[in-house]
XYZ file of C-alpha atoms in Angstrom:
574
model
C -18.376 -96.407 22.172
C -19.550 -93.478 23.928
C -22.008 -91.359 21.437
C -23.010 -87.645 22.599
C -26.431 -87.011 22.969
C -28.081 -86.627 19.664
C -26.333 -88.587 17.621
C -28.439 -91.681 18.443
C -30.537 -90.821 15.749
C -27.329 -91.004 13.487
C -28.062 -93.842 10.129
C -24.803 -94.785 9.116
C -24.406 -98.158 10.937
C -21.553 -98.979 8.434
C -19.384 -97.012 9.756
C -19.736 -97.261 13.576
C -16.506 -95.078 14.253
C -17.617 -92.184 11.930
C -20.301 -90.555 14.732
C -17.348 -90.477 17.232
C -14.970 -89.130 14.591
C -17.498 -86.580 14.208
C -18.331 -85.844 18.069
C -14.182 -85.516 18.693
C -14.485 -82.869 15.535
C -17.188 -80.853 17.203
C -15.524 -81.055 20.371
C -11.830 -79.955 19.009
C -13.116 -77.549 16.409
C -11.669 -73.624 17.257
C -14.876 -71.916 16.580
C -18.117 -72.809 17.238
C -19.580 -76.453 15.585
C -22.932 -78.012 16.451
C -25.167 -80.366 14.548
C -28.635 -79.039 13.324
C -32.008 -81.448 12.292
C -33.994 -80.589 9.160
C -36.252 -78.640 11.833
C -33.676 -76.204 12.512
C -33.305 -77.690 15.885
C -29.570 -78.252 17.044
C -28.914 -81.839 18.165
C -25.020 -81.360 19.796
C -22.700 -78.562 19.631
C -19.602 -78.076 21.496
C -18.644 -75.459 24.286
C -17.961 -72.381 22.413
C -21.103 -72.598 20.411
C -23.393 -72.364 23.484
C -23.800 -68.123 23.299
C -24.720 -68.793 19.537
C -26.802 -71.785 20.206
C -28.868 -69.824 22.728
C -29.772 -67.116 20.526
C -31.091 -69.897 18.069
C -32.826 -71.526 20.438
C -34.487 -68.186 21.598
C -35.708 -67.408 18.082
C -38.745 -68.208 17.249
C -39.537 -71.121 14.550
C -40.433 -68.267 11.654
C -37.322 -66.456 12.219
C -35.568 -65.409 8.805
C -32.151 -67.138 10.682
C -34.453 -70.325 11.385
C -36.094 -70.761 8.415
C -32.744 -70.301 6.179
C -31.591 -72.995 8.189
C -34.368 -75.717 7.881
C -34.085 -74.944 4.333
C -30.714 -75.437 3.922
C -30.542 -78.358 5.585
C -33.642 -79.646 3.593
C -31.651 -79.103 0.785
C -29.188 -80.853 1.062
C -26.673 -78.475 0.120
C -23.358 -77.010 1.288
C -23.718 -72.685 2.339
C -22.338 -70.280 3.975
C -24.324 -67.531 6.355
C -23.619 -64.917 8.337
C -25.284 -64.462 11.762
C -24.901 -61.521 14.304
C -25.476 -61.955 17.633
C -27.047 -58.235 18.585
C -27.758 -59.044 21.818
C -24.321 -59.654 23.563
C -21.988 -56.668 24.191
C -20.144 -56.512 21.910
C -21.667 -57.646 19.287
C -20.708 -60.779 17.550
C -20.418 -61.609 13.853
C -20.150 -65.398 12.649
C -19.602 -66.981 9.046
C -21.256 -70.182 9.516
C -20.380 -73.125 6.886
C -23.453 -75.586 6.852
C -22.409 -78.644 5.370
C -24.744 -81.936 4.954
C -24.276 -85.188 6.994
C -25.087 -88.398 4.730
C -27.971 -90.587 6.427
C -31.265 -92.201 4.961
C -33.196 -90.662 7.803
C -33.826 -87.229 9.529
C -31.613 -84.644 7.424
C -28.788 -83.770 9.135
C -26.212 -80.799 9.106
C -22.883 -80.095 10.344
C -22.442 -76.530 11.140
C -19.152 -75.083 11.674
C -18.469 -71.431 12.342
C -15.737 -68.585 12.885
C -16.165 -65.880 15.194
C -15.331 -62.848 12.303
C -15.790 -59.978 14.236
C -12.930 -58.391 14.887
C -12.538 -58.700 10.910
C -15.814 -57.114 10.222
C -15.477 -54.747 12.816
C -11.700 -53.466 11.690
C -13.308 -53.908 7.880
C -16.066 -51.625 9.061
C -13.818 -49.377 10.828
C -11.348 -49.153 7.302
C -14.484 -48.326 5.384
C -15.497 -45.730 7.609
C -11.891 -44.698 7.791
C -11.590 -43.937 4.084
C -15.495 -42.677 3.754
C -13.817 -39.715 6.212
C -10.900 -38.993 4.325
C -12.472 -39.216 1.042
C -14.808 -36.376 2.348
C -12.341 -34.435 3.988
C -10.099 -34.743 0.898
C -13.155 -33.307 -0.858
C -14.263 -31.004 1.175
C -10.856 -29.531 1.536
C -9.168 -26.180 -0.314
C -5.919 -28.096 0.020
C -4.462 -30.185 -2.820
C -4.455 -33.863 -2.120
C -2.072 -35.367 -3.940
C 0.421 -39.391 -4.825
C 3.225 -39.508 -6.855
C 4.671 -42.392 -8.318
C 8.619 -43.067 -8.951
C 8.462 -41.903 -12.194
C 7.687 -38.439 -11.295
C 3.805 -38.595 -12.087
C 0.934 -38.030 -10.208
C -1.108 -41.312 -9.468
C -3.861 -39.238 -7.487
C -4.994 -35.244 -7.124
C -7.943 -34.504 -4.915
C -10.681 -34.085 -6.712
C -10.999 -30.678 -6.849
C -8.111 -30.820 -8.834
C -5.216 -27.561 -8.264
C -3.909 -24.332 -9.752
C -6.447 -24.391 -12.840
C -6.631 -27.909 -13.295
C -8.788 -30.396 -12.960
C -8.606 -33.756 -11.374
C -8.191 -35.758 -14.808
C -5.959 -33.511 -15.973
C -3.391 -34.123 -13.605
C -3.466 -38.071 -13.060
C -0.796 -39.234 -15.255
C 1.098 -36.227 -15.645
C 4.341 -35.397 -14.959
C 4.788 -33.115 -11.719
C 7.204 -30.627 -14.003
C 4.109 -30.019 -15.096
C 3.236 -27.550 -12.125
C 6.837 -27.672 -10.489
C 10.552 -26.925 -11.235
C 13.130 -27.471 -8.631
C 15.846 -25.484 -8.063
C 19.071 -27.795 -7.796
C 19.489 -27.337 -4.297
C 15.427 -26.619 -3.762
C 13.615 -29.336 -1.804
C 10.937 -31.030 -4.119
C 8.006 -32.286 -1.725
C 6.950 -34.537 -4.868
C 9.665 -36.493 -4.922
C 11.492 -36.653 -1.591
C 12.874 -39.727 0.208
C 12.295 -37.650 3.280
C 9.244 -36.275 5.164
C 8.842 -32.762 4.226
C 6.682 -30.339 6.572
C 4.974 -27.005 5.383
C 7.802 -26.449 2.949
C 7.028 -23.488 0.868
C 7.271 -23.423 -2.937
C 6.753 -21.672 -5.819
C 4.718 -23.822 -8.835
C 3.045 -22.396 -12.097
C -0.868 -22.277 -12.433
C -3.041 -23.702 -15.537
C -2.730 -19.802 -16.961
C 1.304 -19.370 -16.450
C 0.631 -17.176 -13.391
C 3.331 -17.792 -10.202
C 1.537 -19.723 -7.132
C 2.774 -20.465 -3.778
C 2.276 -23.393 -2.159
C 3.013 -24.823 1.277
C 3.684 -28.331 0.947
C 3.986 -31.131 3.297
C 4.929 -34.940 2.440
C 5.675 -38.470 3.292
C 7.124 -41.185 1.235
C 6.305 -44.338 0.566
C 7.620 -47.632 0.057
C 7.286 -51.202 -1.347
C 8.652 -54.215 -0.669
C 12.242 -54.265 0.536
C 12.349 -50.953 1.226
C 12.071 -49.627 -2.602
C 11.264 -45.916 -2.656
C 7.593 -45.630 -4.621
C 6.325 -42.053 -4.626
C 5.412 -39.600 -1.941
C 1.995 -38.625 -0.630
C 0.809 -35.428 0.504
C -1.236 -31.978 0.647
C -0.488 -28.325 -0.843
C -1.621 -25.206 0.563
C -2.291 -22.407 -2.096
C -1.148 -19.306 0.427
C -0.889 -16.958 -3.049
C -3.213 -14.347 -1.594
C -2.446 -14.689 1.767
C 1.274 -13.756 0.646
C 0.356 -10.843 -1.085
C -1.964 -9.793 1.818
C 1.155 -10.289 4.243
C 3.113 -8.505 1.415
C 0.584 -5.737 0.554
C 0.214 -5.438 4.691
C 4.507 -5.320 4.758
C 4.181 -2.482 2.133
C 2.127 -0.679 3.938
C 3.999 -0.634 6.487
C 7.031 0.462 4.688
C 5.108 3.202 3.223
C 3.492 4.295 6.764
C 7.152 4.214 7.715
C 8.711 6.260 5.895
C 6.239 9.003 5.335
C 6.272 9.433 9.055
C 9.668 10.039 8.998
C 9.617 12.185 6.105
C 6.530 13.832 7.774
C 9.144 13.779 10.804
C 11.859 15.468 9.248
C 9.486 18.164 8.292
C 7.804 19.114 10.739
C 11.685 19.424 12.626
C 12.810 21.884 10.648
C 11.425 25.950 10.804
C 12.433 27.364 7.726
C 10.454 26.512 4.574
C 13.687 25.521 2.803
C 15.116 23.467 5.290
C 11.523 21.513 5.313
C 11.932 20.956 1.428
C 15.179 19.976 1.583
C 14.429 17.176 4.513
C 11.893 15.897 2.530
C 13.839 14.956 -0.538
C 16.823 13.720 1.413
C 14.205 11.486 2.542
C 12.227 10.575 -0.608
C 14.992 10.017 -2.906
C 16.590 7.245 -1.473
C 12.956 5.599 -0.164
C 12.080 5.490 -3.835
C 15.532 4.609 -5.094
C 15.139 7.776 -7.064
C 17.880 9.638 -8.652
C 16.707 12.944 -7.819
C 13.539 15.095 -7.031
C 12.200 18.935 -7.644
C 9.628 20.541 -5.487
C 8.363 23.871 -6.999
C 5.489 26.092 -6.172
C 3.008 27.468 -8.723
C 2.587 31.681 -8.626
C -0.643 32.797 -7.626
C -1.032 35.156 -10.675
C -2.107 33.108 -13.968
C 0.481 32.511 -17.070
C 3.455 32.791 -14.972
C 5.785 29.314 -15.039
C 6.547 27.252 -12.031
C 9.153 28.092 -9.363
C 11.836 25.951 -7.865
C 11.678 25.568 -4.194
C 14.023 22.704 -3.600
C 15.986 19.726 -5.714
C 18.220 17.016 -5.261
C 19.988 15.323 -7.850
C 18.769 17.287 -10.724
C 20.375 20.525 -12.263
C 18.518 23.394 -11.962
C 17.920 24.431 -15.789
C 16.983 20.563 -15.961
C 14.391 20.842 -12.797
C 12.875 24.344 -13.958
C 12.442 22.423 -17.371
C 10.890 19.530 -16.364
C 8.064 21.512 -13.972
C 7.410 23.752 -17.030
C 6.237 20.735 -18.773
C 3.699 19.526 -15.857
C 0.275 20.368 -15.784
C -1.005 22.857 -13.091
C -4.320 20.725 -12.761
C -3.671 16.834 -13.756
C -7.741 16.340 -14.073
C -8.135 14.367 -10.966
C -5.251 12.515 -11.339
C -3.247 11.515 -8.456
C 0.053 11.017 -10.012
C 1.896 10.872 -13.780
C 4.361 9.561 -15.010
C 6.470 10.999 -18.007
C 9.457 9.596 -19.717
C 12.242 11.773 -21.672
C 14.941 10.644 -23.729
C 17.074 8.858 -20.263
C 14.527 9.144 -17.418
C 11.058 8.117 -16.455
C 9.899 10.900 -13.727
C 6.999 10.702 -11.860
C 4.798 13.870 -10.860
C 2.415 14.197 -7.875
C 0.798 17.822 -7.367
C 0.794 19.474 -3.708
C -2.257 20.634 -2.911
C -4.574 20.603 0.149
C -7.953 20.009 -1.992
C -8.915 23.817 -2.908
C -6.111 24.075 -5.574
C -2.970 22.815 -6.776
C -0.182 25.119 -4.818
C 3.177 23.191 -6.658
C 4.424 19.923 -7.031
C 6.988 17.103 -6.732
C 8.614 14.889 -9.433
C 10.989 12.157 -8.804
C 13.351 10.464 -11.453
C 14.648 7.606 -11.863
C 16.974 6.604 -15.321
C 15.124 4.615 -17.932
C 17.339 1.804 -17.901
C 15.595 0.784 -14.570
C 11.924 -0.351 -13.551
C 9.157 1.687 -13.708
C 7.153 3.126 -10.507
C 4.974 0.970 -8.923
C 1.455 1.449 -7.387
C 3.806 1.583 -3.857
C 6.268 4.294 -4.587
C 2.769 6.019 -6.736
C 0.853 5.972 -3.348
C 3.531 7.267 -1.384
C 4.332 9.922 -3.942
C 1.049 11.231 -3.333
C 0.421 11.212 -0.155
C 3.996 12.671 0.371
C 2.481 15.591 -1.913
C -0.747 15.841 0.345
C 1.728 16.826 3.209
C 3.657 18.637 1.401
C 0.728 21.063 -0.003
C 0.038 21.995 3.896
C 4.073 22.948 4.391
C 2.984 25.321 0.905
C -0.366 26.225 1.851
C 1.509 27.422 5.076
C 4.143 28.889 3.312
C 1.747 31.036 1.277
C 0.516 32.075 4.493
C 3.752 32.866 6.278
C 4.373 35.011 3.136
C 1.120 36.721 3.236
C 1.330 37.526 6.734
C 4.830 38.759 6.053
C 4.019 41.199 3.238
C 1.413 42.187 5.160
C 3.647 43.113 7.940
C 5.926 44.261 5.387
C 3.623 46.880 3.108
C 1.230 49.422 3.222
C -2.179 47.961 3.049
C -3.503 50.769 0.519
C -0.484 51.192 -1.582
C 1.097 47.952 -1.513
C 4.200 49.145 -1.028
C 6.870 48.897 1.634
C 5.506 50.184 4.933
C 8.059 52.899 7.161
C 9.326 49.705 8.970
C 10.182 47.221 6.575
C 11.495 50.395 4.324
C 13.883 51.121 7.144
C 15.224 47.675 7.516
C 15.916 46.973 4.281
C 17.748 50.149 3.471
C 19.781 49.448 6.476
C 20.611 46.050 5.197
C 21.490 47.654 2.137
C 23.731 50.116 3.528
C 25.453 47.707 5.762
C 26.292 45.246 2.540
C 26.943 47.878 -0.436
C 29.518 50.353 2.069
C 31.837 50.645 -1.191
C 31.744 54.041 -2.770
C 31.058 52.446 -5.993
C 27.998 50.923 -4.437
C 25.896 54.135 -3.585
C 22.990 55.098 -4.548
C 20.158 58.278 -3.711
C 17.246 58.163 -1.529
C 14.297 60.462 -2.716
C 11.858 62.042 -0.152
C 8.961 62.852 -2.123
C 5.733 64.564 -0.388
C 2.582 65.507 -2.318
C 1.463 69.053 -2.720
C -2.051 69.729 -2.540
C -2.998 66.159 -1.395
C -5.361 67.390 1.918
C -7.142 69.648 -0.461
C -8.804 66.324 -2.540
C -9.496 64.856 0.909
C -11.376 68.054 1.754
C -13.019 68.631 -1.056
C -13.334 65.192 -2.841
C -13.403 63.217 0.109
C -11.010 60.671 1.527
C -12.036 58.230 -1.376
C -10.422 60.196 -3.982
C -7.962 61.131 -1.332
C -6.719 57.377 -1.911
C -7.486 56.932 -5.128
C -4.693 59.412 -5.602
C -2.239 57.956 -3.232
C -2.925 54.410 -5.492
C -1.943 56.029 -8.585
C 0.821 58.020 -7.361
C 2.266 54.444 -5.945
C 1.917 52.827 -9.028
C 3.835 55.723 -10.832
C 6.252 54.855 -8.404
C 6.564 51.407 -8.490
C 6.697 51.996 -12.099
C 9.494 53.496 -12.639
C 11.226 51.698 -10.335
C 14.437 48.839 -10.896
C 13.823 45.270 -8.702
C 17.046 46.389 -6.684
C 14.994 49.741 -5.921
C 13.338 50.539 -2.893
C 9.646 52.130 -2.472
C 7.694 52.548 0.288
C 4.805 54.872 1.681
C 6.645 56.432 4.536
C 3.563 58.686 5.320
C -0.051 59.686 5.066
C 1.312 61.746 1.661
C 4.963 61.050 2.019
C 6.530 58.545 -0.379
C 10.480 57.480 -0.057
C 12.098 55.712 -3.151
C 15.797 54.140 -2.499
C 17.378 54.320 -5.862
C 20.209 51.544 -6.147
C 23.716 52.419 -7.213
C 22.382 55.848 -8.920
C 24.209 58.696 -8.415
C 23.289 62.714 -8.420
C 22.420 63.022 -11.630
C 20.610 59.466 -11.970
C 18.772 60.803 -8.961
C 17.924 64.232 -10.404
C 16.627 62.276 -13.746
C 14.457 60.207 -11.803
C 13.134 62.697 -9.439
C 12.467 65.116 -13.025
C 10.481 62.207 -14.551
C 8.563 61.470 -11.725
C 7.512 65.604 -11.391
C 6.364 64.891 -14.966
C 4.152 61.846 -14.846
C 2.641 62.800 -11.792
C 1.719 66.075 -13.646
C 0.480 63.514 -16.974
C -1.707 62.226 -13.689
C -3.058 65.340 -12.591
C -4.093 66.694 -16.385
C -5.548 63.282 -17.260
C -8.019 63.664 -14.287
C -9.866 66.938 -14.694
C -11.187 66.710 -10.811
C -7.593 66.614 -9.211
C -6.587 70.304 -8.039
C -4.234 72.672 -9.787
C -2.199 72.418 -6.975
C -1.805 69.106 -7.230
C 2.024 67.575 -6.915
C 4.919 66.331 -5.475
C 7.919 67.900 -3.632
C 11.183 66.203 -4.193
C 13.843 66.459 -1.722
C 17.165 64.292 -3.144
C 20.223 62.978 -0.716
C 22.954 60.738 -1.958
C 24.529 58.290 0.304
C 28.100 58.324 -1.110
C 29.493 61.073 1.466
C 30.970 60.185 4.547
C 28.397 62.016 6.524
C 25.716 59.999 4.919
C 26.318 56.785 5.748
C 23.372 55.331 8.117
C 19.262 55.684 7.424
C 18.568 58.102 9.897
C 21.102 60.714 8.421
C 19.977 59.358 4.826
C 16.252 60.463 5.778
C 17.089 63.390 7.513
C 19.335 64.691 4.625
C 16.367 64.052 1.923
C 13.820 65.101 4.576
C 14.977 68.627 4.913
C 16.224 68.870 1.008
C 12.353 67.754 0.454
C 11.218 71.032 2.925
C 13.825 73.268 1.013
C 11.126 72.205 -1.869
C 8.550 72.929 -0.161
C 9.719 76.583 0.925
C 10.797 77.576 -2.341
C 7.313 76.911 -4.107
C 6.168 73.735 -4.180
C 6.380 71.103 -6.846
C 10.452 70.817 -6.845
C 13.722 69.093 -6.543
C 16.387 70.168 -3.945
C 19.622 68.492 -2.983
C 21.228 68.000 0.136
C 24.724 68.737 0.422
C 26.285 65.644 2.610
C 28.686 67.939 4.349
C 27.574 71.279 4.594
C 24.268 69.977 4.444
C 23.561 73.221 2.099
C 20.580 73.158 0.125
C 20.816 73.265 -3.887
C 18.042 72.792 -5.892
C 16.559 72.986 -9.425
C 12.950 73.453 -10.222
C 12.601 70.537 -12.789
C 15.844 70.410 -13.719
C 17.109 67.100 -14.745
């Protein structure tokens, strides 16, 4: 019998075929397998224990890994260790089994061992594995969630979702935060992988949340479906961002092309009009006013432009607005079947109209969108009103006397013309009065050109007095006035002509400084004649009839025959 090195020292003579037995065990063992004295020494070992027998030769008698196994092998007892081998590359992990060999002599132990590293190493690798999800998991805003096939979540993240927390969640039913549709995709319970599906679920408080979810199922043995696993995505306030953004947008959109239409037009109206054939269907309105506020205080709004509202009905409604809504941007008012909503036009200095959309009752009410764009819509339009007021101005101002504020020689003119042209019926005539002070370069000289225009003020407003809207007065002259006199005839002409001798004599006793000589003298023409039929022969006719006046004493009414052209007159008659 051939007996390996080491095993001479072997006491079991009984059993001569037990030391071989255990040498062909060593030798055939799959892992490593040597024999180790009660001096931690080994005494045989076979070929694949060599790298671990030379690290336990190299240590040191003291080693922990020495000493463990003199005293196990002192002891007599079966163990199990663990030993690395740091050293070789890379490294090596071994569970070792020491078991004792029976003997009277030196104690003896069999050790047998099993190369675990790639176990530890793939254990290790798990751990770490799951110690990096776990903190991603945590660390994540997502939602983490497992369903089971009941319908329940089995895990949620532990930041818990939507309001709740972790613990409330396990266990409960995923109706709890999520409804299908019947034809809606339900990443909670899908047999198929779902990717960045978007849904809508229902928060802790009862509030809407979207979610973008993504899922995989998963199964157990033979296939059965078990659950799904997967993450949600709370995007609520990034869709309101991109929906807020989208809105603004919209609105940017359509002012500009209400700002468009606008500025294409030239004439206010047209402007007005453009805007609400815009506006009203932008707002899903049905129907809008724009009306302008009159500069002089008390007086009720005006019109300017509607669309889909009545006019008594728009006029109405504007009376009913404030003038200044303290600070306000917009307001909304209801009546019995519509909900309108007001924005003034201004331009920051003061409120110059406004606009008011309505919409019926029976529909929603205006939101902080269609709010926003009212008013900025009303920002634009108090330029087109501030410019308006200034187009106006300038007008009148080309249009009147500066002192009197009455129609200058030019714009006098072209109206009457205008006049003449429409109103050519016989029925339609009326009498043009040519009335020229007497005594008027007497107060300049001796009062001074002050009361000189004092005078010419009151005599205009004695004028525009007794005038009707269709009439016509102007300053034609330094001291010349001309009065059109709509659809009057002779003897409405005479009447008015009398009454005006009279208050301008009231004028002249009321103020003790005026001169005696102080009046007017009247010359009358009546455009109903056939020779009388164009401005120039109106004004001539009245011009001379006014010098007639004049030559017969001052302070007097003459007539101008339209086809003689013969002078009649009557000194105050009526």
């Amino acid at each position: 019998m051939n007996v390996p090195l080491g095993l001479e020292a072997w006491d079991s003579a009984a059993d001569a075929a037990l030391p071989e037995a255990l040498a062909n065990l060593i030798e055939m063992f799959p892992g490593p397998a040597f024999l180790v004295d009660g001096d931690g020494v080994h005494m045989h070992g076979n070929v694949i224990a060599e790298p671990l027998l030379a690290v336990l030769d190299s240590l040191p008698l003291d080693a922990p890994l020495r000493r463990s196994l003199i005293q196990v092998v002192r002891s007599g007892k079966s163990v199990q260790r663990s030993m690395k081998l740091p050293d070789l590359m890379p490294e090596r992990v071994y569970d070792l089994s020491l078991i004792p060999m029976p003997g009277d002599g030196q104690p003896v132990s069999l050790v047998l061992g099993r190369d675990v590293s790639v176990e530890r190493n793939l254990k290790t690798a798990l751990i770490s594995a799951r110690e990096m999800y776990k903190s991603l998991v945590e660390c994540s805003a997502d939602f983490a969630w497992e369903t089971d096939a009941r319908g329940q979540f089995s895990f949620v993240s532990p930041r818990g979702a939507l309001g709740y927390s972790a613990s409330e969640l396990a266990g409960s039913p995923v109706a709890r935060l999520f409804r299908p549709a019947a034809d809606e995709i339900d990443p909670f319970q899908s047999s198929e992988p779902v990717d960045a599906h978007e849904i809508v679920a229902e928060r802790a408080d009862g509030k809407e949340a979207v979610l973008v979810a993504s899922s995989r199922p998963y199964f157990g043995a033979g296939g059965a479906w078990r659950g799904c696993r997967g993450v949600c995505k709370d995007v609520t306030a990034e869709r309101r961002q991109a929906a807020a953004l989208a809105r603004a947008d919209e609105r940017e959109r359509l002012l500009g092309g209400i700002i468009a239409a606008i500025r294409a037009e030239v004439e206010a109206s047209d402007m007005y009009d453009a805007c609400l054939q815009r506006l009203v269907p932008a707002m899903a309105a049905g129907g809008a006013i724009i009306f302008r506020w009159p500069h002089a205080a008390g007086e009720g709004p005006v019109a300017v432009a509607r669309l889909g509202v009545k006019a008594r009905d728009a006029l109405a409604v504007a009376r009913t607005l404030p003038r200044d809504p303290d600070g306000r941007a917009t307001i909304e008012m209801r009546s019995d079947d519509d909900n309108w909503l007001y924005a003034v036009c201004g331009t920051g200095k003061a409120p110059l109209g406004g606009i008011a959309v309505r919409r019926d009752r029976s529909r929603e009410t205006w939101n902080g969108d269609e709010r926003n764009l009212l008013e900025r819509v009303g920002g634009h339009l108090g330029i087109a009103l501030e410019q308006l007021d200034h187009r106006e101005e300038l007008l009148r101002l080309a249009r009147t006397d500066p002192l009197s504020g009455l129609l200058n020689r030019h714009a006098f003119e072209s109206e009457l013309k205008m006049r003449l042209e429409r109103f050519s019926e016989p029925h339609h005539a009326g009498a043009l009065l040519y009335v020229d002070l007497d005594g008027f370069k007497k107060i300049n000289d001796e009062l001074g050109h002050h009361a000189g225009d004092e005078a010419l003020v009151r005599v205009a407003s004695i004028l525009r007095t007794g005038s009707r809207a269709a009439d016509l007065v102007s300053r034609y002259g330094g001291d010349e006035f001309v009065v059109w006199l709509h659809k009057t005839d002779l003897d409405g002409a005479r009447k008015r002509a009398a009454r005006l001798l009279s208050d301008i004599a009231e004028l002249r006793a009321s103020n003790p400084s005026l001169p005696s000589t102080f009046g007017a003298s009247i010359g009358i023409a009546v455009g109903s004649g056939a020779g009388l039929k164009t401005v120039g022969a109106l004004l001539q006719a009245a011009d001379r009839a006014m010098y007639e006046s004049k030559h017969k004493g001052r302070n007097m009414i003459s007539v101008m025959d339209d086809a003689a052209l013969r002078p009649g007159r009557g000194k105050g008659d009526a």
